[in-house]
Amino acid sequence: MATTKPRLSSFSRNLSAVSSSQTPGVKCGPNGTMFVSSGIADLDKILGGGFPLGSLVMVMEDAEAPHHMLLLRNFMSQGLVHGQPLLYASPSKDPRGFLGTLPSPASLKHDKSRDRESEQEKGLRIAWQYKKYMGENQPNFDSHRDNKQDYCNEFDLRKPLERHYFTRQRVNCVGIQDSKNLAALQEHCASFLAQHQRNDGSCALAGRIAIQSLCAPQCEHSNMDWEMLSFIKSLKGMVRSSNAVVVITFPPSLLSLSSTKRWQHMADTLLSVAAIPDEDKELAKLLSGYQDMVGLLNVHKVARLNTQVPFILEATTFSIKLQKRRFLVLECLNQAPVDGSSGSSYGTSGSCSGSSKAGTLDF
Amino acid sequence: MENQNLNLLDRALGLDGPSEPWPLSGRVVLIEDCVETSGSFVLHQLVKRSLSPTSSNVIIFVAFANPFSHYDRILRKLGCNLVTQRDNKRFIFFDMLMLRCPDVDEGKSSEGGLVLLYEKILKTICGLPGDKKDYVTIMIDDISLVEVAANGGSDYVLDFLHYCHALTSEFDCSLITLNHEDIYSSMERPTLILQMEYLADILIKAEPLSTGLATDVHGQLTVLNKGTSHRLGRSGNKIHNFHYKLYVVLWRKKLVISIDKGYSSEKRSFRRTYHVNGRLGFWNLNTLCVTHLLNG
């Protein structure tokens, strides 16, 4: 890890780069890409800046827990706070009702105290030596985060977003339950993306499309495999030439294995969420902070637009925690201190090796 | 300077010799990858080699996955300017991102869309000046999206591929395609991928390391070159297995694929690919041959 760093120095994602021109909420990235925030600061960091404009993000749901909704809510709120138009499609009867559950940005006071807290916490973790190498980049990022608070807000999940954010001009809600096929949704997406066509260089305003549970069983198109694939393919084609990001969540358990793989291949960024069992003693022994964990987030693929070099992550599995039951944070999994009396060694070198596949756990 | 940039992949494909006659002429190359490791870098490397100044290849690039700008940026970092090559008629780009065979009367129009595509390719080849006609490379990125464009009509896709394959004997052009192997691995009868693997003269497979993620190695590449003529005059199958890493080389401002020779290849992955299918009984023989050559 340390050896590759010097090589990548000129081309690494410079997180302290100035955000592009006057557009709030859009940041320049490498290889001519521009990023928008996912609404979760930790996720932006993990993905190397955020979601690139023109990319398709897919989130694989877990049938046992609605954690994908957390990601979706933050994504949508962040867009609205920045004044970015939003198209939201959902299989529920009243998609507009969902807007009432969107979180509001937290007050400034809390942000600063959290930063300090996390800094202190990291200072105390002396035992995990490698953290100090990872920590190098963090002070830079945090200090700049104060300055450009605009890019990613801290959302308070208990405070609903003020109604003035979702005016008709900015938010368009589409229900996909009742329509016979995906043609209507495709029309909506096409007209939305046409308004955000990318002209060379300047970025007028970024747009966001959030499609929830695309293959939900209550939709008529849910058993039309090829129709859905065709829809995703054309959506991807349209979004590539526009300044927008599409987030699609879907439950992979409802698709055939082969279809699931096709969907995964179409995604530029692929995430999955998993539920965490409530009272799992083994897990509690293995991981520290288990009680606070709400679920797990897995990063399978990170968007590589305009480049062929893959983005190697330090870790691919993160725990989703709610700080003070309000703020969504993602943390690396940390092994709990080994109990000396048990005499067994866990083998893996710690959370940040990607092979947390070893052992009895399957994330 | 060209020789310095050659790597093990080029050697495995036979691209380390003189560029004329083009070593891949008349041959079919299949690149397989999976969600964890993308194989598109092999495609980019082949574009770069085909468009080298010493060769006179023409590439017909049928893109279903990414727009021109994506490939342009990547190849520019590899030291190849696609805009110039496009203007010089050496790189012909078919943007198929929005190709969608309408589902009214599914059967006919899915086929229709692909037939039109084939005709377009044929017309382009025939329209080339005489000397360039012999050095055409058709690249398709990627086949799974061709299936989506055909609304699932794998038979039409197969027909299309067979027609393109016929071009390799008719015009001596090479056919290079990319497909995602993990889509088919769960199917009971993955006809498409099996037929493609059968047709392929060179099979390149990109897989993740069995040990998991690593920052130094991005994956492993297995190259199966069927029926190459050895320097000693014998022809036989050659299997190469490497670990690869993709990175940016600062001083040349290009992306160089560094491929280091890895451990002995994981043969069992090939046996899985050459899955024994009751109908295609000769697969057994093929597998045995391959195993024998590796051990012998």
Coordinates of C-alpha atoms in Angstrom, one line a residue, chain A:
Chain A
M1 CA 0.0 0.0 0.0
A2 CA 2.7 2.4 0.9
T3 CA 4.8 1.6 -2.2
T4 CA 2.0 2.4 -4.6
K5 CA 1.2 5.7 -3.0
P6 CA 4.2 7.7 -4.5
R7 CA 3.4 6.5 -8.0
L8 CA -0.1 7.6 -7.8
S9 CA 0.6 10.9 -6.3
S10 CA 0.1 13.0 -9.4
F11 CA -3.0 11.1 -10.3
S12 CA -4.6 10.4 -7.0
R13 CA -7.9 11.9 -6.2
N14 CA -7.0 15.2 -4.7
L15 CA -9.7 15.6 -2.2
S16 CA -8.7 19.1 -1.4
A17 CA -9.3 20.2 -5.0
V18 CA -11.4 23.3 -5.4
S19 CA -15.0 22.6 -6.4
S20 CA -15.7 23.4 -10.0
S21 CA -16.7 27.0 -10.8
Q22 CA -19.9 28.2 -9.1
T23 CA -21.9 25.0 -9.1
P24 CA -22.7 24.0 -5.6
G25 CA -22.5 20.4 -4.8
V26 CA -20.4 19.4 -7.7
K27 CA -16.7 18.7 -7.4
C28 CA -14.1 18.0 -10.0
G29 CA -12.6 14.6 -10.1
P30 CA -9.8 12.8 -12.0
N31 CA -10.1 11.9 -15.7
G32 CA -12.5 14.6 -16.5
T33 CA -15.2 13.4 -14.2
M34 CA -17.3 15.5 -11.8
F35 CA -18.7 14.2 -8.6
V36 CA -21.8 14.9 -6.6
S37 CA -22.1 13.8 -3.0
S38 CA -24.0 10.8 -1.9
G39 CA -25.2 12.6 1.1
I40 CA -23.1 10.4 3.4
A41 CA -19.6 11.9 4.0
D42 CA -18.1 8.5 4.8
L43 CA -19.4 7.0 1.6
D44 CA -18.0 9.9 -0.4
K45 CA -14.6 9.2 1.2
I46 CA -14.8 5.5 0.5
L47 CA -15.7 6.0 -3.1
G48 CA -13.0 8.5 -3.7
G49 CA -15.1 11.7 -3.9
G50 CA -18.7 10.7 -4.4
F51 CA -20.8 9.6 -7.3
P52 CA -19.5 10.6 -10.7
L53 CA -21.8 12.5 -12.9
G54 CA -22.9 10.3 -15.8
S55 CA -22.8 7.1 -13.8
L56 CA -25.2 4.5 -12.7
V57 CA -25.2 3.5 -9.0
M58 CA -26.9 0.3 -8.0
V59 CA -27.7 -0.7 -4.5
M60 CA -28.6 -4.3 -3.8
E61 CA -31.2 -4.5 -1.1
D62 CA -31.5 -7.0 1.7
A63 CA -35.0 -8.4 2.1
E64 CA -34.6 -8.4 5.9
A65 CA -33.9 -4.8 6.4
P66 CA -34.6 -1.5 4.7
H67 CA -31.1 0.0 4.9
H68 CA -31.1 0.9 1.3
M69 CA -33.7 3.5 2.2
L70 CA -31.2 5.2 4.4
L71 CA -28.8 5.6 1.5
L72 CA -31.6 6.7 -0.8
R73 CA -32.9 9.3 1.7
N74 CA -29.5 10.9 2.2
F75 CA -28.9 10.9 -1.6
M76 CA -32.2 12.6 -2.3
S77 CA -31.9 15.1 0.5
Q78 CA -28.4 16.1 -0.5
G79 CA -29.6 16.8 -4.0
L80 CA -32.5 18.9 -2.8
V81 CA -30.4 20.9 -0.4
H82 CA -28.2 21.8 -3.3
G83 CA -31.1 22.7 -5.4
Q84 CA -30.5 19.8 -7.8
P85 CA -33.6 18.6 -9.6
L86 CA -34.7 15.2 -8.6
L87 CA -36.7 12.4 -10.2
Y88 CA -38.0 9.8 -7.8
A89 CA -39.7 6.6 -8.8
S90 CA -41.0 4.1 -6.4
P91 CA -43.4 1.2 -6.4
S92 CA -45.4 2.6 -3.6
K93 CA -48.9 4.0 -4.0
D94 CA -47.9 7.5 -2.9
P95 CA -44.3 8.2 -3.9
R96 CA -44.6 11.8 -2.9
G97 CA -45.3 10.8 0.6
F98 CA -41.8 9.5 0.9
L99 CA -40.5 13.0 0.6
G100 CA -41.8 13.7 4.1
T101 CA -39.3 11.2 5.5
L102 CA -36.2 12.8 4.0
P103 CA -33.7 14.1 6.6
S104 CA -32.7 17.6 7.1
P105 CA -29.2 18.9 7.4
A106 CA -28.0 18.9 10.9
S107 CA -27.2 22.2 12.7
L108 CA -23.6 23.4 12.5
K109 CA -22.7 22.9 16.1
H110 CA -23.0 19.1 15.9
D111 CA -20.7 18.8 12.9
K112 CA -17.7 20.4 14.7
S113 CA -18.1 18.3 17.8
R114 CA -18.3 15.2 15.8
D115 CA -15.1 16.0 13.9
R116 CA -13.3 16.6 17.1
E117 CA -14.7 13.4 18.6
S118 CA -13.6 11.3 15.7
E119 CA -10.2 12.8 15.7
Q120 CA -9.7 12.0 19.3
E121 CA -11.0 8.5 18.9
K122 CA -8.5 7.9 16.1
G123 CA -5.7 9.2 18.3
L124 CA -6.5 6.6 20.9
R125 CA -6.3 3.6 18.6
I126 CA -2.6 3.1 19.1
A127 CA -2.8 -0.6 18.8
W128 CA -3.8 -0.6 15.1
Q129 CA -0.6 0.8 13.7
Y130 CA -1.7 0.9 10.1
K131 CA -4.4 3.4 11.0
K132 CA -1.8 6.1 11.2
Y133 CA -1.0 5.7 7.6
M134 CA -4.6 5.9 6.6
G135 CA -5.1 8.9 8.9
E136 CA -2.6 11.0 6.8
N137 CA -5.3 12.0 4.4
Q138 CA -8.0 12.5 6.9
P139 CA -6.9 15.8 8.6
N140 CA -6.7 17.4 5.1
F141 CA -10.1 16.2 4.3
D142 CA -11.7 17.2 7.5
S143 CA -10.3 20.7 7.5
H144 CA -11.5 21.2 4.0
R145 CA -14.8 19.8 4.8
D146 CA -15.5 22.6 7.2
N147 CA -14.8 25.1 4.4
K148 CA -16.7 23.4 1.8
Q149 CA -19.6 22.3 3.9
D150 CA -21.6 22.8 0.8
Y151 CA -20.4 19.6 -0.8
C152 CA -21.7 17.1 1.7
N153 CA -24.1 17.8 4.5
E154 CA -24.5 15.9 7.7
F155 CA -28.1 14.8 7.8
D156 CA -30.2 14.4 10.9
L157 CA -32.4 11.5 10.3
R158 CA -34.8 12.6 13.0
K159 CA -35.5 16.0 11.5
P160 CA -37.6 16.1 8.4
L161 CA -36.6 18.2 5.4
E162 CA -38.3 21.5 5.2
R163 CA -41.2 21.4 2.7
H164 CA -40.0 24.3 0.7
Y165 CA -37.3 22.1 -0.7
F166 CA -39.6 19.9 -2.6
T167 CA -41.4 22.2 -4.9
R168 CA -42.9 20.7 -8.0
Q169 CA -40.2 22.2 -10.2
R170 CA -37.5 20.4 -8.4
V171 CA -39.0 17.1 -7.6
N172 CA -40.9 14.8 -9.8
C173 CA -42.3 11.7 -8.3
V174 CA -43.4 8.7 -10.4
G175 CA -45.2 5.6 -9.3
I176 CA -44.1 2.5 -11.1
Q177 CA -46.6 0.1 -9.5
D178 CA -49.5 0.6 -11.8
S179 CA -47.9 1.0 -15.2
K180 CA -48.0 -2.0 -17.5
N181 CA -44.4 -1.7 -18.5
L182 CA -41.4 0.6 -18.0
A183 CA -42.1 2.8 -21.1
A184 CA -43.7 5.5 -19.0
L185 CA -40.7 5.6 -16.6
Q186 CA -38.3 5.6 -19.5
E187 CA -40.1 8.6 -20.9
H188 CA -39.8 10.5 -17.6
C189 CA -36.2 9.7 -17.3
A190 CA -35.5 10.6 -20.9
S191 CA -37.2 14.0 -20.5
F192 CA -35.4 14.6 -17.2
L193 CA -32.0 13.8 -18.6
A194 CA -32.6 15.9 -21.7
Q195 CA -32.7 18.9 -19.4
H196 CA -29.3 18.0 -18.1
Q197 CA -27.4 17.3 -21.3
R198 CA -23.7 17.7 -20.9
N199 CA -22.2 20.4 -23.0
D200 CA -18.5 20.4 -23.2
G201 CA -16.9 21.7 -20.0
S202 CA -19.4 23.6 -18.0
C203 CA -21.9 21.9 -15.8
A204 CA -25.2 23.9 -15.6
L205 CA -26.9 21.9 -12.9
A206 CA -26.6 18.4 -11.8
G207 CA -29.6 16.2 -11.7
R208 CA -30.4 13.1 -9.6
I209 CA -32.6 10.2 -10.4
A210 CA -33.6 7.8 -7.6
I211 CA -35.4 4.6 -8.5
Q212 CA -36.4 2.5 -5.6
S213 CA -36.9 -1.3 -5.7
L214 CA -37.0 -1.5 -9.5
C215 CA -37.9 -5.1 -9.6
A216 CA -40.4 -5.1 -6.7
P217 CA -42.9 -7.8 -7.0
Q218 CA -45.9 -5.6 -6.9
C219 CA -44.9 -4.0 -10.2
E220 CA -46.2 -5.6 -13.4
H221 CA -42.9 -5.5 -15.1
S222 CA -41.1 -7.4 -12.3
N223 CA -41.2 -10.7 -14.2
M224 CA -40.1 -9.1 -17.5
D225 CA -36.4 -9.7 -17.2
W226 CA -35.3 -8.5 -20.6
E227 CA -37.6 -5.5 -20.5
M228 CA -35.9 -4.3 -17.2
L229 CA -32.5 -5.0 -18.6
S230 CA -33.3 -3.0 -21.7
F231 CA -34.6 -0.2 -19.6
I232 CA -31.4 -0.1 -17.5
K233 CA -29.2 -0.2 -20.6
S234 CA -31.0 2.7 -22.3
L235 CA -31.0 4.6 -19.0
K236 CA -27.3 4.1 -18.7
G237 CA -26.7 5.2 -22.3
M238 CA -28.7 8.4 -21.7
V239 CA -27.1 9.2 -18.4
R240 CA -23.6 8.8 -19.7
S241 CA -24.0 11.9 -21.8
S242 CA -25.7 14.0 -19.1
N243 CA -24.8 15.7 -15.9
A244 CA -26.9 13.4 -13.7
V245 CA -26.5 10.5 -11.4
V246 CA -28.9 7.6 -11.3
V247 CA -29.3 5.5 -8.2
I248 CA -31.3 2.3 -8.5
T249 CA -32.0 0.0 -5.7
F250 CA -33.2 -3.6 -6.3
P251 CA -33.7 -6.8 -4.3
P252 CA -31.4 -9.4 -6.0
S253 CA -33.3 -12.2 -4.3
L254 CA -36.2 -11.6 -6.7
L255 CA -34.1 -12.0 -9.8
S256 CA -32.5 -15.1 -11.3
L257 CA -28.8 -15.5 -10.6
S258 CA -28.0 -14.8 -14.2
S259 CA -30.1 -11.6 -14.3
T260 CA -28.6 -10.4 -11.1
K261 CA -25.1 -10.7 -12.6
R262 CA -26.3 -8.8 -15.7
W263 CA -27.6 -6.0 -13.5
Q264 CA -24.4 -5.9 -11.5
H265 CA -22.4 -5.6 -14.7
M266 CA -24.4 -2.7 -15.8
A267 CA -23.8 -0.8 -12.7
D268 CA -20.9 1.6 -12.6
T269 CA -20.9 1.7 -8.8
L270 CA -22.3 -1.3 -7.0
L271 CA -23.2 -1.4 -3.3
S272 CA -25.1 -3.8 -1.2
V273 CA -26.6 -3.5 2.2
A274 CA -27.1 -6.4 4.6
A275 CA -29.0 -6.7 7.8
I276 CA -27.2 -7.6 11.0
P277 CA -28.7 -10.1 13.3
D278 CA -29.9 -8.6 16.6
E279 CA -28.3 -10.8 19.1
D280 CA -25.5 -12.7 17.5
K281 CA -23.0 -13.5 20.2
E282 CA -20.4 -14.7 17.8
L283 CA -20.5 -11.5 15.9
A284 CA -20.5 -9.5 19.1
K285 CA -17.3 -11.3 20.1
L286 CA -15.6 -10.7 16.8
L287 CA -16.4 -7.1 16.1
S288 CA -16.1 -4.1 18.4
G289 CA -19.0 -1.7 18.5
Y290 CA -21.4 -4.5 17.5
Q291 CA -24.2 -3.1 19.5
D292 CA -24.3 0.2 17.7
M293 CA -24.3 -1.4 14.3
V294 CA -27.5 -1.2 12.3
G295 CA -26.3 -3.1 9.2
L296 CA -23.5 -3.7 6.8
L297 CA -22.6 -2.0 3.6
N298 CA -20.5 -3.7 1.0
V299 CA -18.8 -1.9 -1.8
H300 CA -18.5 -4.3 -4.8
K301 CA -17.6 -1.9 -7.6
V302 CA -16.5 1.7 -7.8
A303 CA -17.2 3.6 -11.0
R304 CA -14.3 3.9 -13.4
L305 CA -15.4 6.4 -16.0
N306 CA -12.7 7.3 -18.5
T307 CA -10.1 5.1 -17.0
Q308 CA -9.2 1.5 -16.8
V309 CA -7.3 1.5 -13.6
P310 CA -9.5 -0.1 -10.9
F311 CA -10.0 1.6 -7.6
I312 CA -8.7 -0.7 -5.0
L313 CA -10.4 -0.2 -1.7
E314 CA -8.7 -0.7 1.7
A315 CA -11.8 -2.5 2.8
T316 CA -15.0 -3.5 1.1
T317 CA -17.3 -4.1 4.1
F318 CA -18.4 -1.3 6.4
S319 CA -20.7 -1.1 9.3
I320 CA -23.7 1.2 9.2
K321 CA -24.1 3.0 12.5
L322 CA -26.4 5.6 13.7
Q323 CA -24.6 8.1 15.9
K324 CA -26.9 9.4 18.6
R325 CA -29.7 7.6 16.6
R326 CA -29.6 10.5 14.2
F327 CA -26.5 10.5 12.0
L328 CA -25.5 7.9 9.6
V329 CA -21.9 6.9 9.7
L330 CA -20.0 4.2 8.0
E331 CA -17.1 2.6 9.7
C332 CA -14.5 0.1 8.9
L333 CA -15.1 -3.2 10.7
N334 CA -12.8 -3.5 13.7
Q335 CA -11.9 -6.6 15.4
A336 CA -12.7 -6.7 19.1
P337 CA -9.6 -7.3 21.2
V338 CA -8.8 -11.0 21.4
D339 CA -9.7 -12.5 24.7
G340 CA -6.4 -13.9 26.0
S341 CA -8.1 -16.8 27.8
S342 CA -9.7 -18.2 24.7
G343 CA -6.3 -18.9 23.1
S344 CA -7.6 -18.8 19.5
S345 CA -6.2 -16.4 17.0
Y346 CA -8.3 -14.9 14.4
G347 CA -5.8 -15.1 11.7
T348 CA -6.8 -12.0 9.7
S349 CA -4.7 -9.0 10.3
G350 CA -7.6 -6.7 11.1
S351 CA -10.5 -4.9 9.5
C352 CA -8.8 -3.2 6.7
S353 CA -7.6 -6.2 4.8
G354 CA -10.2 -6.9 2.2
S355 CA -10.3 -10.6 3.1
S356 CA -12.8 -10.4 5.8
K357 CA -14.3 -13.3 4.0
A358 CA -12.1 -15.6 6.1
G359 CA -13.7 -17.2 9.1
T360 CA -17.2 -18.2 9.9
L361 CA -18.8 -15.0 8.7
D362 CA -20.2 -14.3 5.3
F363 CA -20.9 -10.7 4.7

